[in-house]
mmCIF file of C-alpha atoms and ligand atoms in Angstrom:
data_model
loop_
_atom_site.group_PDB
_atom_site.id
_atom_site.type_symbol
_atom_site.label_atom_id
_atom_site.label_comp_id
_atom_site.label_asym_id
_atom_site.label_seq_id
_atom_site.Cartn_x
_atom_site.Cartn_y
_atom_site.Cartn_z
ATOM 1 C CA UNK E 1 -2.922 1.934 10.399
ATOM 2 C CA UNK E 2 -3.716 -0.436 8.112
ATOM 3 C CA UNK E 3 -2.274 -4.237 8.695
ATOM 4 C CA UNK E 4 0.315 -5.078 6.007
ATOM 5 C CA UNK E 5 2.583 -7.029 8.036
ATOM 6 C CA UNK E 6 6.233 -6.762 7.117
ATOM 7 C CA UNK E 7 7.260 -8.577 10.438
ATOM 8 C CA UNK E 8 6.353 -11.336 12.346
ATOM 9 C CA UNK E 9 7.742 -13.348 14.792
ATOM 10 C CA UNK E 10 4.775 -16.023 15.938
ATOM 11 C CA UNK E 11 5.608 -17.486 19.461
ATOM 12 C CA UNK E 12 9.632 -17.399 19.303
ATOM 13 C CA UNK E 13 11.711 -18.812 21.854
ATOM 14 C CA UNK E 14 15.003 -19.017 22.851
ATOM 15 C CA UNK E 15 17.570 -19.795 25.296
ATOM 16 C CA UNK E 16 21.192 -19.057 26.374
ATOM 17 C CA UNK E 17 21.624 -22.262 28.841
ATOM 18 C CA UNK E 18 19.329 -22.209 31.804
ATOM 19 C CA UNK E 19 18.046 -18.727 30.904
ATOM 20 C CA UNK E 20 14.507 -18.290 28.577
ATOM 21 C CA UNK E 21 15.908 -14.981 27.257
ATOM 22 C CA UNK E 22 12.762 -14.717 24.831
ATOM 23 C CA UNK E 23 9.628 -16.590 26.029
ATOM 24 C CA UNK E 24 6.424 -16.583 23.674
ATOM 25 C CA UNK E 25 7.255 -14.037 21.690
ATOM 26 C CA UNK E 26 4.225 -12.533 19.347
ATOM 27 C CA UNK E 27 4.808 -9.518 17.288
ATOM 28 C CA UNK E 28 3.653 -7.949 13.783
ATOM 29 C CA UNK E 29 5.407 -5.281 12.504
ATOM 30 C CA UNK E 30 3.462 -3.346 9.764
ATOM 31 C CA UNK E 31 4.772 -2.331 6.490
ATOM 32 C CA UNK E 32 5.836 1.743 7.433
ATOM 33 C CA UNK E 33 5.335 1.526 11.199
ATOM 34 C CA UNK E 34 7.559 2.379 13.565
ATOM 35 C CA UNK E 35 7.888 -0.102 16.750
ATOM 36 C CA UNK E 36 10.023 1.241 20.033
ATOM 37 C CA UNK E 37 11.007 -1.283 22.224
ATOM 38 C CA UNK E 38 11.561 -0.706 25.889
ATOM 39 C CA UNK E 39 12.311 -2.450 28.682
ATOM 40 C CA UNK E 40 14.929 -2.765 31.676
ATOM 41 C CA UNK E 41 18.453 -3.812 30.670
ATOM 42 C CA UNK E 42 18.764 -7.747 30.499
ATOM 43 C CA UNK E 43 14.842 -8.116 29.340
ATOM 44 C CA UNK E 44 15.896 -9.586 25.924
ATOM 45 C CA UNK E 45 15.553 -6.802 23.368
ATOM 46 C CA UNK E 46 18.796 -6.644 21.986
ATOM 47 C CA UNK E 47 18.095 -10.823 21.346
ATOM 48 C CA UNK E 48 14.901 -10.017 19.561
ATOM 49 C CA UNK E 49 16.330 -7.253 17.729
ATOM 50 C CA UNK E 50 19.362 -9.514 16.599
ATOM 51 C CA UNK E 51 16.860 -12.733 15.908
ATOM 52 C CA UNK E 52 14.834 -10.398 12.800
ATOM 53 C CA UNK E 53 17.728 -10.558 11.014
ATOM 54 C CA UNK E 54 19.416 -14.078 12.054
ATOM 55 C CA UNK E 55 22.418 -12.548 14.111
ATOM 56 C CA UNK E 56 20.862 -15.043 16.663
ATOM 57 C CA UNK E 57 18.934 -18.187 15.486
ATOM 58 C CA UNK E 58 15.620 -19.258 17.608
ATOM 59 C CA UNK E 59 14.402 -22.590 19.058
ATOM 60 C CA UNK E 60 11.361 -22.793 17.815
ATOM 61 C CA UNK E 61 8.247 -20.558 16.599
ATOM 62 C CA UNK E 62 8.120 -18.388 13.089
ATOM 63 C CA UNK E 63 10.045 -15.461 11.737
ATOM 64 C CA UNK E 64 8.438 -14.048 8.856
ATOM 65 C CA UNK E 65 9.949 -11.361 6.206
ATOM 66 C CA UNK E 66 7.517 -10.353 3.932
ATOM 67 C CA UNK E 67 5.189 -13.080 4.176
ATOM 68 C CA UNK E 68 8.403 -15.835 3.903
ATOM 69 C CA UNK E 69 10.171 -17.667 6.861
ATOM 70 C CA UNK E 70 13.494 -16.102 7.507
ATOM 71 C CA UNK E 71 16.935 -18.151 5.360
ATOM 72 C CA UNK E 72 18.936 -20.014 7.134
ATOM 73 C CA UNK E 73 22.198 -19.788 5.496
ATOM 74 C CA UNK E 74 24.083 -18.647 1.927
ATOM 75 C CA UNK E 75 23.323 -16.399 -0.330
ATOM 76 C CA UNK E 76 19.679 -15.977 0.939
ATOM 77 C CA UNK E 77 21.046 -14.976 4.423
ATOM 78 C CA UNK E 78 23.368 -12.046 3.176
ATOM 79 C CA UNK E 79 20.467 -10.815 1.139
ATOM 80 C CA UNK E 80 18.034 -11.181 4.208
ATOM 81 C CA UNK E 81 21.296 -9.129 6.342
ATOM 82 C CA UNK E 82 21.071 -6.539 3.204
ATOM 83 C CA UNK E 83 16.958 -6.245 3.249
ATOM 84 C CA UNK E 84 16.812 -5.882 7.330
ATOM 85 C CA UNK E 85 19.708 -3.111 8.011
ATOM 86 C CA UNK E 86 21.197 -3.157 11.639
ATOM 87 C CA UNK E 87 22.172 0.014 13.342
ATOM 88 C CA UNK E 88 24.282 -0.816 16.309
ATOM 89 C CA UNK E 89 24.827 1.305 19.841
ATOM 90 C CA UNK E 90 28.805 1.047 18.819
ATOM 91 C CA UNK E 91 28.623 2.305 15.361
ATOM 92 C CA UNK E 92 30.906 -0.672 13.195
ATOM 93 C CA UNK E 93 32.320 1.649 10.928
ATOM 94 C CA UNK E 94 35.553 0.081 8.636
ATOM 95 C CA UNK E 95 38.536 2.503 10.466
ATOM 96 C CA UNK E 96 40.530 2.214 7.581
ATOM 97 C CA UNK E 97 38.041 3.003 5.098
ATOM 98 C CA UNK E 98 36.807 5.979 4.103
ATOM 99 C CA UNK E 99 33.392 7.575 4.842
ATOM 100 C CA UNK E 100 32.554 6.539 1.243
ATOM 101 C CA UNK E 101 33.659 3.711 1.202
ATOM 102 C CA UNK E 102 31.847 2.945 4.338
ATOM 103 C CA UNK E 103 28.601 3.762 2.472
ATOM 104 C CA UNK E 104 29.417 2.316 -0.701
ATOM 105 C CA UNK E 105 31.296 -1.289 -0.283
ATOM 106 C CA UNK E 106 28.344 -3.068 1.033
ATOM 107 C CA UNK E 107 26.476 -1.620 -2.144
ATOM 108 C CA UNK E 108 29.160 -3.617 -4.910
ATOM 109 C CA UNK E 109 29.604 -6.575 -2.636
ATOM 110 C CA UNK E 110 26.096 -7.404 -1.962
ATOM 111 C CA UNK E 111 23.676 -5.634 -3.882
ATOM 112 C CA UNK E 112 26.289 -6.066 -7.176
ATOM 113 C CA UNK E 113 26.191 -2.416 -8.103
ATOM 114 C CA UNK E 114 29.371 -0.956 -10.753
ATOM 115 C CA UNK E 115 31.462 1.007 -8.011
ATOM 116 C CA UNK E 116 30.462 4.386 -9.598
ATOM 117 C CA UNK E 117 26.646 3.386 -9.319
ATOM 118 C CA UNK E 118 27.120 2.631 -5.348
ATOM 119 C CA UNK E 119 29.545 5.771 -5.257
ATOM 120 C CA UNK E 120 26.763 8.085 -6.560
ATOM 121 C CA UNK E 121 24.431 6.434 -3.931
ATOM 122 C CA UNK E 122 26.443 6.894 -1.181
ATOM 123 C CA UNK E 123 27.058 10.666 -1.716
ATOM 124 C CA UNK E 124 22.995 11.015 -2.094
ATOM 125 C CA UNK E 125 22.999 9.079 1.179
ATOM 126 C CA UNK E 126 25.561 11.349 2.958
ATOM 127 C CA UNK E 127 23.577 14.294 1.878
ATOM 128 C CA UNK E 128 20.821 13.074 3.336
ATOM 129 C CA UNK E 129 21.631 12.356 6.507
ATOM 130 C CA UNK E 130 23.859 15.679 6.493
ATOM 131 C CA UNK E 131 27.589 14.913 6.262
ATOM 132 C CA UNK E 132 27.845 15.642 2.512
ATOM 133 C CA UNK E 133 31.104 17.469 3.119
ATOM 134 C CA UNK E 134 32.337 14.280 5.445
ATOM 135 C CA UNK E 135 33.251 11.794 2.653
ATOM 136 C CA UNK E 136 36.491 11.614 2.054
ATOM 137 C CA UNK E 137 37.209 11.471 5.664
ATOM 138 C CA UNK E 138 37.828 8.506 8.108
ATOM 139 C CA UNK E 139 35.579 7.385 10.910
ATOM 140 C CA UNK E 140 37.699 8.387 13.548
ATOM 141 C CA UNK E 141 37.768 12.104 12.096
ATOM 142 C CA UNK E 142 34.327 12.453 12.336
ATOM 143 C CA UNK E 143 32.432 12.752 16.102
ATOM 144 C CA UNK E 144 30.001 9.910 17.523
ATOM 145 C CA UNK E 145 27.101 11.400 16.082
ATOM 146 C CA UNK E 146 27.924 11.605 12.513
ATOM 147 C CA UNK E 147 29.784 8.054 12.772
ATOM 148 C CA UNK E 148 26.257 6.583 14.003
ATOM 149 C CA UNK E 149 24.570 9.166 11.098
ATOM 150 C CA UNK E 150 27.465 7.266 8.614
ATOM 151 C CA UNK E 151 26.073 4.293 9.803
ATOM 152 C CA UNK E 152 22.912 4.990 9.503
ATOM 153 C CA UNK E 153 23.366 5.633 5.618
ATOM 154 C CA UNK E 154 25.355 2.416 5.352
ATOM 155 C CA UNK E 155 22.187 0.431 6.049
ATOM 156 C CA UNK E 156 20.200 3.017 3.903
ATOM 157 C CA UNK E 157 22.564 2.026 0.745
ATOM 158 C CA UNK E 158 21.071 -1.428 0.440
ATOM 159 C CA UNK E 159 17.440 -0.351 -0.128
ATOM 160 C CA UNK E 160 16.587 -1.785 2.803
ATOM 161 C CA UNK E 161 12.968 -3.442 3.683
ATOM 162 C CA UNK E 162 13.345 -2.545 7.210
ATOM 163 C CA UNK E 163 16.335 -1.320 9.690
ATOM 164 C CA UNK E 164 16.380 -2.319 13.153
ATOM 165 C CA UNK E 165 18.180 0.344 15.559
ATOM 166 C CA UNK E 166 19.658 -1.213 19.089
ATOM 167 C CA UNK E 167 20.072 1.759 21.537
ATOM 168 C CA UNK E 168 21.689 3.894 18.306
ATOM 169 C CA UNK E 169 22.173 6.729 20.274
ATOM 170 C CA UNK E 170 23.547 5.253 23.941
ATOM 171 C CA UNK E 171 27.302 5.814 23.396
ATOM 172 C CA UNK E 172 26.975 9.331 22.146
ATOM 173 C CA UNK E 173 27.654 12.456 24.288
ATOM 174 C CA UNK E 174 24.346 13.990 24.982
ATOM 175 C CA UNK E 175 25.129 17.418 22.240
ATOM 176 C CA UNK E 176 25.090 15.047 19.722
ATOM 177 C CA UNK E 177 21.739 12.972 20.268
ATOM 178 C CA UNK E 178 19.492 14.970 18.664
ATOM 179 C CA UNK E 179 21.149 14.904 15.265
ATOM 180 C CA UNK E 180 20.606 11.154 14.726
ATOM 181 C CA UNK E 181 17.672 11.114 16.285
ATOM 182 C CA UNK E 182 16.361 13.450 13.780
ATOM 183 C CA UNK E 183 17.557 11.179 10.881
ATOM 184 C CA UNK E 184 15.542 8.713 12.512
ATOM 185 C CA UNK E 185 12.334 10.644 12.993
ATOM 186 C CA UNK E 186 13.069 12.039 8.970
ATOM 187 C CA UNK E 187 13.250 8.377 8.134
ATOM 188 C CA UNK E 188 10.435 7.619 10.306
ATOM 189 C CA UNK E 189 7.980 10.175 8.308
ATOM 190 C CA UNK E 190 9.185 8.896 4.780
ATOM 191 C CA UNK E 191 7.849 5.491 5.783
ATOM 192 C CA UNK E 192 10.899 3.450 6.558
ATOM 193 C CA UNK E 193 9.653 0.172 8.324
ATOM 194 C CA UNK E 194 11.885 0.848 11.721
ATOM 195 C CA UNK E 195 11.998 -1.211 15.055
ATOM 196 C CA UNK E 196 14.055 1.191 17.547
ATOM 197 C CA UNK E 197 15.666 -0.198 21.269
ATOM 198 C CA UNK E 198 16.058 2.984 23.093
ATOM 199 C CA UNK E 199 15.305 4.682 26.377
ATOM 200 C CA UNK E 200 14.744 7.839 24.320
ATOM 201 C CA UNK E 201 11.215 8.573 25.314
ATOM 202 C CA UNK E 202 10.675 11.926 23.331
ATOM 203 C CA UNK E 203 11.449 10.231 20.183
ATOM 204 C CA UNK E 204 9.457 7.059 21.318
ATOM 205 C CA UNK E 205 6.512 9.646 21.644
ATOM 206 C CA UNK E 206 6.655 11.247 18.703
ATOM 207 C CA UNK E 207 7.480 8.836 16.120
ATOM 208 C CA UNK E 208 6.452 5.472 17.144
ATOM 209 C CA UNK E 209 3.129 4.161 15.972
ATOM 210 C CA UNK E 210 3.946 1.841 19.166
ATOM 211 C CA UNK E 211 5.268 1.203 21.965
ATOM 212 C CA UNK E 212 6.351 -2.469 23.026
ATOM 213 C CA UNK E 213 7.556 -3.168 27.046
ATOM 214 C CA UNK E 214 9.616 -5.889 27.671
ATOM 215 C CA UNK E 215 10.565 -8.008 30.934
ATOM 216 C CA UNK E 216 11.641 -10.792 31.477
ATOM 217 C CA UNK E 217 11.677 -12.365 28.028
ATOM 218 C CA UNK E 218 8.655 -11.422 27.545
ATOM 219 C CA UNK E 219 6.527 -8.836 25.413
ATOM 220 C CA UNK E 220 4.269 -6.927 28.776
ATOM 221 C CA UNK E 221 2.576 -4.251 27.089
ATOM 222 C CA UNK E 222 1.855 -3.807 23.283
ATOM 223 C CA UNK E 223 0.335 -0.715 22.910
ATOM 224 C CA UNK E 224 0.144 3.380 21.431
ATOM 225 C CA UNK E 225 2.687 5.172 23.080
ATOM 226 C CA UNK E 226 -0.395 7.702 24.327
ATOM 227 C CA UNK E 227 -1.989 4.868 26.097
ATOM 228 C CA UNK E 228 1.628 3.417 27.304
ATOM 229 C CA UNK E 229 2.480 6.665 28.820
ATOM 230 C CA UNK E 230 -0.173 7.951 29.967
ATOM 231 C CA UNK E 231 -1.696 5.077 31.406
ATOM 232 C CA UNK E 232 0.726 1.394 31.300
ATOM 233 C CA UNK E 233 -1.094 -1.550 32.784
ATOM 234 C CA UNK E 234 1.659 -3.212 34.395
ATOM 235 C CA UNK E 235 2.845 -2.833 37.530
ATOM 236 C CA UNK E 236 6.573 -3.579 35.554
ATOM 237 C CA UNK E 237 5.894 -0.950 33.492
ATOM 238 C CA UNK E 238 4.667 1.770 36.119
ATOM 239 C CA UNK E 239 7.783 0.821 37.762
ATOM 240 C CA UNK E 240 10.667 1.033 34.980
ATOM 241 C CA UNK E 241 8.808 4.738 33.909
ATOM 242 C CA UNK E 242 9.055 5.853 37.175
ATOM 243 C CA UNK E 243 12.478 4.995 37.444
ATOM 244 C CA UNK E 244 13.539 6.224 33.591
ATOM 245 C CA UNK E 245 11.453 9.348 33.632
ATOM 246 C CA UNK E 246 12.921 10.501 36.766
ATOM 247 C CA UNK E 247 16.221 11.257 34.990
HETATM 248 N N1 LIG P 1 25.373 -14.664 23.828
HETATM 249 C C1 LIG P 1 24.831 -14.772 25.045
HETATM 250 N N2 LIG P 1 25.079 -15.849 25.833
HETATM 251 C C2 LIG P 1 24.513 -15.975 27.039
HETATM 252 N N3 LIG P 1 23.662 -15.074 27.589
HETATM 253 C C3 LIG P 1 23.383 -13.979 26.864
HETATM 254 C C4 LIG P 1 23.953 -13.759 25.555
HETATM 255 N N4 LIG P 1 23.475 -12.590 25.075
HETATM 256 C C5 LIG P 1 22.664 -12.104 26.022
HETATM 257 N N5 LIG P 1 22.596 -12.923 27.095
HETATM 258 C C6 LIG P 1 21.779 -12.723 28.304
HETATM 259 O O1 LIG P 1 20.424 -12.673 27.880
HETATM 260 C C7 LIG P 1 19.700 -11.683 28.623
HETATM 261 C C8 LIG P 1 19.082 -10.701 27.662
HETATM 262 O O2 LIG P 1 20.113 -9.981 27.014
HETATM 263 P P1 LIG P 1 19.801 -8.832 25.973
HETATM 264 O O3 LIG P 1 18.964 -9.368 24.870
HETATM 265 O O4 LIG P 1 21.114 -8.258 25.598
HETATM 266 O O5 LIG P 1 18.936 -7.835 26.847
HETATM 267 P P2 LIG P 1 18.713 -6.267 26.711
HETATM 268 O O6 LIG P 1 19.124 -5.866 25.333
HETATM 269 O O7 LIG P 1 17.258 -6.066 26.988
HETATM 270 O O8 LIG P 1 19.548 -5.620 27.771
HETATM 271 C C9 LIG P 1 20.704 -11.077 29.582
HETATM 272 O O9 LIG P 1 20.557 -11.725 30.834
HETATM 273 C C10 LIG P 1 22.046 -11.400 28.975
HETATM 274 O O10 LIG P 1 23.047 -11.512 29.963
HETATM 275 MG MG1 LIG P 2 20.529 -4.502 24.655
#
């Protein structure tokens, strides 16, 4: 693939306390690529995840959006929120709001469309990520899977630049898995710039243009997910597949 970065974080670090949670951190993300990140629990990729779009702030090195250094505050910081769309493992829907709504608010707060404009949107959204039938419902009417899909067309509404998913599918019953992981890979093939946490190695096969390992705070491997499966250089790595394919 051709280098157009769209993301890149240029030797980022950061601590809670005593602990280096992110140590040295170097990594492009490409306009349209897809980058799954990996790693055992406590490694740090939630943190990176949550530093691309300033839920945490760093210490020092770069974060770059499109060439520019991420905002720090204001206006410029609920745009950058709007431009790099979050999909959680628990899905954040509004409980009292409906499915719409949901898919619509963010739209008229943040992106100042009339509430018929961001209506219309949503319902194109829903459609798309199958749960045209679902709007008028609540959240808690709908099952895990199409909450996380609702979600997923939440952060679609703002036109985003790039989403970042952390372990979207880890709280959902194993039936219902597939479905958003199928958004995903849809979103995937239209070109959506996407950074996915997730142990879901099928999907990291098949749609990632890479494969990033982490331990430690630190980025191990960096590589196709052919050669990361197939053959990982790290002792690490050999390790946490053995333990994670095993399943
Ligand atoms: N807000 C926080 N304050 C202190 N320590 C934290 C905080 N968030 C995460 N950590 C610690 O940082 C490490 C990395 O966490 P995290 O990024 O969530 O890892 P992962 O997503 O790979 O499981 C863990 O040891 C975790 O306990
Ligand atoms: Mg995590």
């Amino acid at each position: 693939m051709a280098v157009d970065p769209l993301i890149e974080l240029r030797d980022v670090n950061k601590h809670y306390g005593a602990l280096h949670v992110l140590q040295d951190i170097n990594l492009t993300v490409g306009r349209g690529e897809v980058v799954v990140i990996i790693g055992p629990s406590g490694s740090g990729k939630s943190t990176l995840c949550r530093t691309i779009n300033r839920l945490e702030t760093i210490e020092s090195g770069t974060i770059l959006l499109d060439g520019k250094p991420l905002p720090d505050e204001g206006k410029e910081l609920a745009a950058l929120r709007a431009d790099v769309g979050m999909v959680f493992q628990a899905f954040n829907l509004f409980a009292h709001k409906t499915v719409l709504d949901n898919v619509s608010l963010a739209q008229v707060k943040v992106r100042k469309r009339k509430k018929d404009e961001a209506d219309e949107r949503a319902r194109e959204l829903l459609d798309r990520v199958g749960l045209a039938d679902q709007a008028p419902k609540y959240p808690a009417q709908l099952s895990g899977g199409q909450q996380q899909r609702v979600a997923i067309a939440r952060a679609l509404a703002m036109n985003p630049k790039a989403l970042l998913f952390d372990e979207p599918t880890s709280a959902l019953d194993p039936e219902m898995i597939n479905e958003v992981l199928e958004v995903m890979r849809q979103l995937a093939a239209d070109g959506m710039t996407m950074v996915v946490v997730t142990h879901e190695m099928g999907f990291a096969r098949s749609a990632a243009n890479r494969v990033v390992f982490m331990a430690d705070g630190r980025i191990v491997e960096d590589r196709t997910p052919e050669e990361f499966f197939t053959a990982p250089e790290s002792e690490r790595a050999r390790d946490f597949l053995s333990k994670i394919l095993k399943h």
